[in-house]
């Protein structure tokens, strides 16, 4: 007996600057889970949560935390950059990100955001 | 341009003892990621890694670590129970588990293992 799926998932594949790139978006009730990979790895796993203590509901602050992998300052910058727009588009939900990119350039990040929008699950 | 997917994913849905249950298995090159949910949540996120220092390659020891959610002794027991058979079947790869189950009974865990086998990605 197959019930309705509890979680929804979408994916997108594209070649960016010659690099095969895959985005997988999964909606859990308590998290949006997004994998951005050019290595096929889950990569660095980062949780980005809106700060509920923020006074202004419309522009929350975000806290990023590396759960798995290298904890580098730039990882937090990329994670917050991607997660902020996902969280804002999904009613300020926490975002769990798996990032393993060979190319972190601005153009690539822009294309990746477009890919995330194309496989939107929220 | 859509390249070959870098990561493979399969899922299974079943009703166990009246509870809709979903299993999603995703193969990353460095991790097998498995979600077991009866709540639609990502739940407790646990990494289970084989101990490479183990002398006997055929029967490695496993180390479990809660990355997200409640760190309870039973969580480690369930996580190791599920992850050990997945890891052994996939060449001792580390396993990342998201667990949110209402029913942790032996019968449910047996059915869930069958579901994991049915959506095997390794």
PDB file of C-alpha atoms in Angstrom:
ATOM      1  CA  UNK A   1       0.000   0.000   0.000  1.00  0.00           C
ATOM      2  CA  UNK A   2       1.633   3.254  -1.132  1.00  0.00           C
ATOM      3  CA  UNK A   3       0.464   6.352   0.776  1.00  0.00           C
ATOM      4  CA  UNK A   4       0.975   9.933  -0.393  1.00  0.00           C
ATOM      5  CA  UNK A   5       4.658  10.894  -0.209  1.00  0.00           C
ATOM      6  CA  UNK A   6       5.500  12.717   3.019  1.00  0.00           C
ATOM      7  CA  UNK A   7       8.355  14.625   1.419  1.00  0.00           C
ATOM      8  CA  UNK A   8       8.725  16.210  -2.005  1.00  0.00           C
ATOM      9  CA  UNK A   9      11.927  16.298  -4.033  1.00  0.00           C
ATOM     10  CA  UNK A  10      13.002  17.910  -7.306  1.00  0.00           C
ATOM     11  CA  UNK A  11      16.291  18.052  -9.115  1.00  0.00           C
ATOM     12  CA  UNK A  12      18.047  19.958 -11.861  1.00  0.00           C
ATOM     13  CA  UNK A  13      21.173  19.170 -13.858  1.00  0.00           C
ATOM     14  CA  UNK A  14      23.160  21.633 -15.933  1.00  0.00           C
ATOM     15  CA  UNK A  15      26.690  22.121 -17.219  1.00  0.00           C
ATOM     16  CA  UNK A  16      28.176  25.401 -15.926  1.00  0.00           C
ATOM     17  CA  UNK A  17      31.519  26.488 -17.440  1.00  0.00           C
ATOM     18  CA  UNK A  18      32.091  22.891 -18.545  1.00  0.00           C
ATOM     19  CA  UNK A  19      31.357  21.475 -15.073  1.00  0.00           C
ATOM     20  CA  UNK A  20      28.413  19.072 -14.638  1.00  0.00           C
ATOM     21  CA  UNK A  21      26.365  20.541 -11.810  1.00  0.00           C
ATOM     22  CA  UNK A  22      23.468  18.971  -9.942  1.00  0.00           C
ATOM     23  CA  UNK A  23      20.961  20.556  -7.594  1.00  0.00           C
ATOM     24  CA  UNK A  24      18.545  18.488  -5.489  1.00  0.00           C
ATOM     25  CA  UNK A  25      15.853  20.224  -3.427  1.00  0.00           C
ATOM     26  CA  UNK A  26      13.841  18.271  -0.843  1.00  0.00           C
ATOM     27  CA  UNK A  27      11.071  19.681   1.301  1.00  0.00           C
ATOM     28  CA  UNK A  28      10.807  18.369   4.824  1.00  0.00           C
ATOM     29  CA  UNK A  29       8.222  19.865   7.165  1.00  0.00           C
ATOM     30  CA  UNK A  30      10.967  21.339   9.337  1.00  0.00           C
ATOM     31  CA  UNK A  31      13.755  21.938   6.793  1.00  0.00           C
ATOM     32  CA  UNK A  32      14.381  22.678   3.149  1.00  0.00           C
ATOM     33  CA  UNK A  33      17.287  20.417   2.191  1.00  0.00           C
ATOM     34  CA  UNK A  34      19.372  21.482  -0.805  1.00  0.00           C
ATOM     35  CA  UNK A  35      22.365  19.725  -2.312  1.00  0.00           C
ATOM     36  CA  UNK A  36      24.646  21.652  -4.704  1.00  0.00           C
ATOM     37  CA  UNK A  37      27.275  19.370  -6.177  1.00  0.00           C
ATOM     38  CA  UNK A  38      29.934  19.351  -8.872  1.00  0.00           C
ATOM     39  CA  UNK A  39      31.792  16.413  -7.288  1.00  0.00           C
ATOM     40  CA  UNK A  40      28.939  13.983  -6.624  1.00  0.00           C
ATOM     41  CA  UNK A  41      29.696  14.382  -2.924  1.00  0.00           C
ATOM     42  CA  UNK A  42      27.348  15.587  -0.219  1.00  0.00           C
ATOM     43  CA  UNK A  43      30.214  17.952   0.606  1.00  0.00           C
ATOM     44  CA  UNK A  44      30.082  20.383   3.462  1.00  0.00           C
ATOM     45  CA  UNK A  45      26.790  20.143   5.320  1.00  0.00           C
ATOM     46  CA  UNK A  46      25.596  23.476   6.697  1.00  0.00           C
ATOM     47  CA  UNK A  47      22.407  24.335   8.564  1.00  0.00           C
ATOM     48  CA  UNK A  48      21.175  27.898   8.134  1.00  0.00           C
ATOM     49  CA  UNK A  49      18.422  28.907  10.548  1.00  0.00           C
ATOM     50  CA  UNK A  50      16.543  32.195  10.787  1.00  0.00           C
ATOM     51  CA  UNK A  51      17.004  33.942  14.076  1.00  0.00           C
ATOM     52  CA  UNK A  52      13.569  33.949  15.705  1.00  0.00           C
ATOM     53  CA  UNK A  53      14.695  36.555  18.227  1.00  0.00           C
ATOM     54  CA  UNK A  54      14.931  39.068  15.395  1.00  0.00           C
ATOM     55  CA  UNK A  55      12.579  41.974  16.005  1.00  0.00           C
ATOM     56  CA  UNK A  56      11.733  42.611  12.362  1.00  0.00           C
ATOM     57  CA  UNK A  57       9.957  39.506  11.041  1.00  0.00           C
ATOM     58  CA  UNK A  58      10.380  40.513   7.397  1.00  0.00           C
ATOM     59  CA  UNK A  59      14.195  40.595   7.493  1.00  0.00           C
ATOM     60  CA  UNK A  60      15.420  37.916   9.880  1.00  0.00           C
ATOM     61  CA  UNK A  61      19.086  37.328  10.683  1.00  0.00           C
ATOM     62  CA  UNK A  62      20.514  33.894   9.860  1.00  0.00           C
ATOM     63  CA  UNK A  63      22.811  31.629  11.815  1.00  0.00           C
ATOM     64  CA  UNK A  64      24.931  29.128   9.893  1.00  0.00           C
ATOM     65  CA  UNK A  65      26.522  26.050  11.406  1.00  0.00           C
ATOM     66  CA  UNK A  66      28.782  23.504   9.693  1.00  0.00           C
ATOM     67  CA  UNK A  67      27.583  19.998  10.648  1.00  0.00           C
ATOM     68  CA  UNK A  68      29.930  17.968   8.465  1.00  0.00           C
ATOM     69  CA  UNK A  69      33.101  18.887   6.569  1.00  0.00           C
ATOM     70  CA  UNK A  70      35.513  21.807   6.704  1.00  0.00           C
ATOM     71  CA  UNK A  71      34.368  24.795   8.726  1.00  0.00           C
ATOM     72  CA  UNK A  72      35.756  27.708   6.684  1.00  0.00           C
ATOM     73  CA  UNK A  73      34.597  31.347   6.766  1.00  0.00           C
ATOM     74  CA  UNK A  74      33.775  31.347   3.022  1.00  0.00           C
ATOM     75  CA  UNK A  75      31.516  28.303   3.451  1.00  0.00           C
ATOM     76  CA  UNK A  76      29.309  30.352   5.779  1.00  0.00           C
ATOM     77  CA  UNK A  77      29.206  33.205   3.242  1.00  0.00           C
ATOM     78  CA  UNK A  78      28.114  30.929   0.361  1.00  0.00           C
ATOM     79  CA  UNK A  79      25.686  29.005   2.558  1.00  0.00           C
ATOM     80  CA  UNK A  80      23.991  32.142   3.879  1.00  0.00           C
ATOM     81  CA  UNK A  81      23.882  33.638   0.384  1.00  0.00           C
ATOM     82  CA  UNK A  82      22.032  30.622  -1.034  1.00  0.00           C
ATOM     83  CA  UNK A  83      19.973  29.758   2.026  1.00  0.00           C
ATOM     84  CA  UNK A  84      18.688  33.273   2.691  1.00  0.00           C
ATOM     85  CA  UNK A  85      16.744  33.480  -0.537  1.00  0.00           C
ATOM     86  CA  UNK A  86      15.427  29.928  -0.153  1.00  0.00           C
ATOM     87  CA  UNK A  87      14.361  30.561   3.428  1.00  0.00           C
ATOM     88  CA  UNK A  88      12.698  33.871   2.571  1.00  0.00           C
ATOM     89  CA  UNK A  89      10.840  32.239  -0.331  1.00  0.00           C
ATOM     90  CA  UNK A  90       9.628  29.409   1.918  1.00  0.00           C
ATOM     91  CA  UNK A  91       8.267  31.366   4.880  1.00  0.00           C
ATOM     92  CA  UNK A  92      11.544  31.663   6.833  1.00  0.00           C
ATOM     93  CA  UNK A  93      12.115  27.941   7.103  1.00  0.00           C
ATOM     94  CA  UNK A  94      15.511  26.597   8.178  1.00  0.00           C
ATOM     95  CA  UNK A  95      17.668  25.354   5.316  1.00  0.00           C
ATOM     96  CA  UNK A  96      20.070  22.434   5.305  1.00  0.00           C
ATOM     97  CA  UNK A  97      22.699  22.734   2.552  1.00  0.00           C
ATOM     98  CA  UNK A  98      25.165  20.214   1.159  1.00  0.00           C
ATOM     99  CA  UNK A  99      27.779  22.102  -0.871  1.00  0.00           C
ATOM    100  CA  UNK A 100      30.583  20.598  -2.952  1.00  0.00           C
ATOM    101  CA  UNK A 101      31.452  23.015  -5.741  1.00  0.00           C
ATOM    102  CA  UNK A 102      34.642  23.244  -7.790  1.00  0.00           C
ATOM    103  CA  UNK A 103      33.675  26.725  -8.965  1.00  0.00           C
ATOM    104  CA  UNK A 104      32.307  29.257  -6.452  1.00  0.00           C
ATOM    105  CA  UNK A 105      32.398  32.234  -8.854  1.00  0.00           C
ATOM    106  CA  UNK A 106      29.626  34.810  -8.882  1.00  0.00           C
ATOM    107  CA  UNK A 107      28.350  33.680 -12.300  1.00  0.00           C
ATOM    108  CA  UNK A 108      28.159  30.041 -11.167  1.00  0.00           C
ATOM    109  CA  UNK A 109      26.347  31.011  -7.961  1.00  0.00           C
ATOM    110  CA  UNK A 110      23.835  33.002 -10.016  1.00  0.00           C
ATOM    111  CA  UNK A 111      23.175  30.018 -12.320  1.00  0.00           C
ATOM    112  CA  UNK A 112      22.866  27.734  -9.297  1.00  0.00           C
ATOM    113  CA  UNK A 113      20.248  30.016  -7.762  1.00  0.00           C
ATOM    114  CA  UNK A 114      18.303  29.825 -11.049  1.00  0.00           C
ATOM    115  CA  UNK A 115      18.578  26.012 -10.873  1.00  0.00           C
ATOM    116  CA  UNK A 116      17.260  26.053  -7.302  1.00  0.00           C
ATOM    117  CA  UNK A 117      14.316  28.191  -8.412  1.00  0.00           C
ATOM    118  CA  UNK A 118      13.602  25.726 -11.236  1.00  0.00           C
ATOM    119  CA  UNK A 119      13.364  22.804  -8.797  1.00  0.00           C
ATOM    120  CA  UNK A 120      11.537  24.690  -6.085  1.00  0.00           C
ATOM    121  CA  UNK A 121       9.688  22.383  -3.672  1.00  0.00           C
ATOM    122  CA  UNK A 122       8.297  24.844  -1.127  1.00  0.00           C
TER     123      UNK A 122
ATOM    124  CA  UNK B   1      22.457  21.047 -21.492  1.00  0.00           C
ATOM    125  CA  UNK B   2      21.711  18.217 -19.040  1.00  0.00           C
ATOM    126  CA  UNK B   3      24.734  16.070 -18.128  1.00  0.00           C
ATOM    127  CA  UNK B   4      24.522  12.638 -16.500  1.00  0.00           C
ATOM    128  CA  UNK B   5      23.267  12.930 -12.915  1.00  0.00           C
ATOM    129  CA  UNK B   6      26.138  13.013 -10.407  1.00  0.00           C
ATOM    130  CA  UNK B   7      24.015  11.496  -7.683  1.00  0.00           C
ATOM    131  CA  UNK B   8      21.398   8.744  -7.732  1.00  0.00           C
ATOM    132  CA  UNK B   9      18.258   8.687  -5.626  1.00  0.00           C
ATOM    133  CA  UNK B  10      15.445   6.193  -5.040  1.00  0.00           C
ATOM    134  CA  UNK B  11      12.471   6.202  -2.755  1.00  0.00           C
ATOM    135  CA  UNK B  12       9.879   3.869  -1.294  1.00  0.00           C
ATOM    136  CA  UNK B  13       6.558   4.539   0.407  1.00  0.00           C
ATOM    137  CA  UNK B  14       4.594   2.083   2.493  1.00  0.00           C
ATOM    138  CA  UNK B  15       2.052   2.103   5.311  1.00  0.00           C
ATOM    139  CA  UNK B  16       3.390   0.260   8.373  1.00  0.00           C
ATOM    140  CA  UNK B  17       0.895  -0.413  11.191  1.00  0.00           C
ATOM    141  CA  UNK B  18      -1.298   2.352   9.791  1.00  0.00           C
ATOM    142  CA  UNK B  19       1.564   4.878   9.638  1.00  0.00           C
ATOM    143  CA  UNK B  20       2.586   6.310   6.249  1.00  0.00           C
ATOM    144  CA  UNK B  21       6.324   5.710   6.012  1.00  0.00           C
ATOM    145  CA  UNK B  22       8.763   7.048   3.465  1.00  0.00           C
ATOM    146  CA  UNK B  23      12.336   6.008   2.739  1.00  0.00           C
ATOM    147  CA  UNK B  24      14.630   8.025   0.462  1.00  0.00           C
ATOM    148  CA  UNK B  25      18.093   6.675  -0.431  1.00  0.00           C
ATOM    149  CA  UNK B  26      20.635   8.903  -2.176  1.00  0.00           C
ATOM    150  CA  UNK B  27      24.100   7.836  -3.236  1.00  0.00           C
ATOM    151  CA  UNK B  28      26.849  10.426  -2.918  1.00  0.00           C
ATOM    152  CA  UNK B  29      30.413   9.409  -3.739  1.00  0.00           C
ATOM    153  CA  UNK B  30      31.426   9.857  -0.103  1.00  0.00           C
ATOM    154  CA  UNK B  31      28.175   9.028   1.726  1.00  0.00           C
ATOM    155  CA  UNK B  32      25.008   7.004   1.437  1.00  0.00           C
ATOM    156  CA  UNK B  33      22.246   9.328   2.634  1.00  0.00           C
ATOM    157  CA  UNK B  34      19.066   7.706   3.925  1.00  0.00           C
ATOM    158  CA  UNK B  35      15.942   9.397   5.224  1.00  0.00           C
ATOM    159  CA  UNK B  36      13.416   7.341   7.241  1.00  0.00           C
ATOM    160  CA  UNK B  37      10.358   9.393   8.046  1.00  0.00           C
ATOM    161  CA  UNK B  38       6.864   8.988   9.441  1.00  0.00           C
ATOM    162  CA  UNK B  39       6.549  12.698  10.263  1.00  0.00           C
ATOM    163  CA  UNK B  40       7.722  14.292   6.985  1.00  0.00           C
ATOM    164  CA  UNK B  41      10.631  15.757   8.952  1.00  0.00           C
ATOM    165  CA  UNK B  42      14.312  15.247   8.307  1.00  0.00           C
ATOM    166  CA  UNK B  43      14.381  14.368  11.998  1.00  0.00           C
ATOM    167  CA  UNK B  44      17.520  13.460  13.833  1.00  0.00           C
ATOM    168  CA  UNK B  45      20.512  13.558  11.514  1.00  0.00           C
ATOM    169  CA  UNK B  46      23.148  10.960  12.379  1.00  0.00           C
ATOM    170  CA  UNK B  47      26.415  10.153  10.626  1.00  0.00           C
ATOM    171  CA  UNK B  48      27.598   6.556  10.975  1.00  0.00           C
ATOM    172  CA  UNK B  49      31.175   5.958   9.844  1.00  0.00           C
ATOM    173  CA  UNK B  50      33.117   2.693   9.752  1.00  0.00           C
ATOM    174  CA  UNK B  51      36.188   2.707  11.927  1.00  0.00           C
ATOM    175  CA  UNK B  52      39.125   2.417   9.520  1.00  0.00           C
ATOM    176  CA  UNK B  53      41.472   1.560  12.367  1.00  0.00           C
ATOM    177  CA  UNK B  54      39.655  -1.728  12.801  1.00  0.00           C
ATOM    178  CA  UNK B  55      42.005  -4.668  12.315  1.00  0.00           C
ATOM    179  CA  UNK B  56      39.488  -6.986  10.705  1.00  0.00           C
ATOM    180  CA  UNK B  57      38.297  -5.393   7.432  1.00  0.00           C
ATOM    181  CA  UNK B  58      35.284  -7.683   7.110  1.00  0.00           C
ATOM    182  CA  UNK B  59      33.688  -6.602  10.388  1.00  0.00           C
ATOM    183  CA  UNK B  60      34.437  -2.916  11.006  1.00  0.00           C
ATOM    184  CA  UNK B  61      33.297  -1.023  14.081  1.00  0.00           C
ATOM    185  CA  UNK B  62      31.011   1.964  13.565  1.00  0.00           C
ATOM    186  CA  UNK B  63      31.025   5.385  15.140  1.00  0.00           C
ATOM    187  CA  UNK B  64      27.739   7.295  15.253  1.00  0.00           C
ATOM    188  CA  UNK B  65      27.441  11.044  15.752  1.00  0.00           C
ATOM    189  CA  UNK B  66      24.257  13.124  16.021  1.00  0.00           C
ATOM    190  CA  UNK B  67      24.641  16.218  13.799  1.00  0.00           C
ATOM    191  CA  UNK B  68      21.162  17.661  14.238  1.00  0.00           C
ATOM    192  CA  UNK B  69      18.370  16.944  16.720  1.00  0.00           C
ATOM    193  CA  UNK B  70      18.201  15.148  20.050  1.00  0.00           C
ATOM    194  CA  UNK B  71      21.285  13.152  21.000  1.00  0.00           C
ATOM    195  CA  UNK B  72      19.736  10.173  22.787  1.00  0.00           C
ATOM    196  CA  UNK B  73      21.328   6.769  23.418  1.00  0.00           C
ATOM    197  CA  UNK B  74      18.534   4.918  21.562  1.00  0.00           C
ATOM    198  CA  UNK B  75      19.067   7.079  18.465  1.00  0.00           C
ATOM    199  CA  UNK B  76      22.609   5.707  18.202  1.00  0.00           C
ATOM    200  CA  UNK B  77      21.307   2.146  18.569  1.00  0.00           C
ATOM    201  CA  UNK B  78      18.725   2.546  15.779  1.00  0.00           C
ATOM    202  CA  UNK B  79      21.146   4.463  13.554  1.00  0.00           C
ATOM    203  CA  UNK B  80      23.902   1.864  13.884  1.00  0.00           C
ATOM    204  CA  UNK B  81      21.411  -0.946  13.362  1.00  0.00           C
ATOM    205  CA  UNK B  82      20.207   0.513  10.045  1.00  0.00           C
ATOM    206  CA  UNK B  83      23.489   1.992   8.874  1.00  0.00           C
ATOM    207  CA  UNK B  84      25.610  -1.083   9.510  1.00  0.00           C
ATOM    208  CA  UNK B  85      23.803  -3.217   6.962  1.00  0.00           C
ATOM    209  CA  UNK B  86      23.756  -0.357   4.431  1.00  0.00           C
ATOM    210  CA  UNK B  87      27.452   0.336   4.904  1.00  0.00           C
ATOM    211  CA  UNK B  88      28.391  -3.340   4.664  1.00  0.00           C
ATOM    212  CA  UNK B  89      26.323  -3.713   1.479  1.00  0.00           C
ATOM    213  CA  UNK B  90      27.990  -0.643  -0.074  1.00  0.00           C
ATOM    214  CA  UNK B  91      31.665  -1.426   0.544  1.00  0.00           C
ATOM    215  CA  UNK B  92      31.916   0.064   4.046  1.00  0.00           C
ATOM    216  CA  UNK B  93      30.847   3.553   3.026  1.00  0.00           C
ATOM    217  CA  UNK B  94      29.837   6.115   5.662  1.00  0.00           C
ATOM    218  CA  UNK B  95      26.097   6.552   6.052  1.00  0.00           C
ATOM    219  CA  UNK B  96      24.181   9.725   6.828  1.00  0.00           C
ATOM    220  CA  UNK B  97      20.755   9.017   8.328  1.00  0.00           C
ATOM    221  CA  UNK B  98      17.747  11.258   8.901  1.00  0.00           C
ATOM    222  CA  UNK B  99      15.371   9.486  11.275  1.00  0.00           C
ATOM    223  CA  UNK B 100      11.918  10.658  12.365  1.00  0.00           C
ATOM    224  CA  UNK B 101       9.849   7.617  13.277  1.00  0.00           C
ATOM    225  CA  UNK B 102       6.738   7.410  15.443  1.00  0.00           C
ATOM    226  CA  UNK B 103       7.156   3.667  15.769  1.00  0.00           C
ATOM    227  CA  UNK B 104      10.613   2.193  16.446  1.00  0.00           C
ATOM    228  CA  UNK B 105       9.373  -1.354  17.066  1.00  0.00           C
ATOM    229  CA  UNK B 106      11.304  -4.363  15.822  1.00  0.00           C
ATOM    230  CA  UNK B 107       8.670  -5.220  13.211  1.00  0.00           C
ATOM    231  CA  UNK B 108       8.710  -1.663  11.829  1.00  0.00           C
ATOM    232  CA  UNK B 109      12.510  -1.616  11.697  1.00  0.00           C
ATOM    233  CA  UNK B 110      12.461  -4.932   9.794  1.00  0.00           C
ATOM    234  CA  UNK B 111       9.981  -3.537   7.235  1.00  0.00           C
ATOM    235  CA  UNK B 112      12.043  -0.343   6.922  1.00  0.00           C
ATOM    236  CA  UNK B 113      15.146  -2.382   6.172  1.00  0.00           C
ATOM    237  CA  UNK B 114      13.203  -4.165   3.424  1.00  0.00           C
ATOM    238  CA  UNK B 115      12.162  -0.759   2.061  1.00  0.00           C
ATOM    239  CA  UNK B 116      15.799   0.391   2.070  1.00  0.00           C
ATOM    240  CA  UNK B 117      16.779  -2.756   0.155  1.00  0.00           C
ATOM    241  CA  UNK B 118      14.034  -2.038  -2.380  1.00  0.00           C
ATOM    242  CA  UNK B 119      15.386   1.460  -3.084  1.00  0.00           C
ATOM    243  CA  UNK B 120      19.029   0.488  -2.985  1.00  0.00           C
ATOM    244  CA  UNK B 121      21.272   3.003  -4.787  1.00  0.00           C
ATOM    245  CA  UNK B 122      24.734   1.589  -4.112  1.00  0.00           C
TER     246      UNK B 122
END
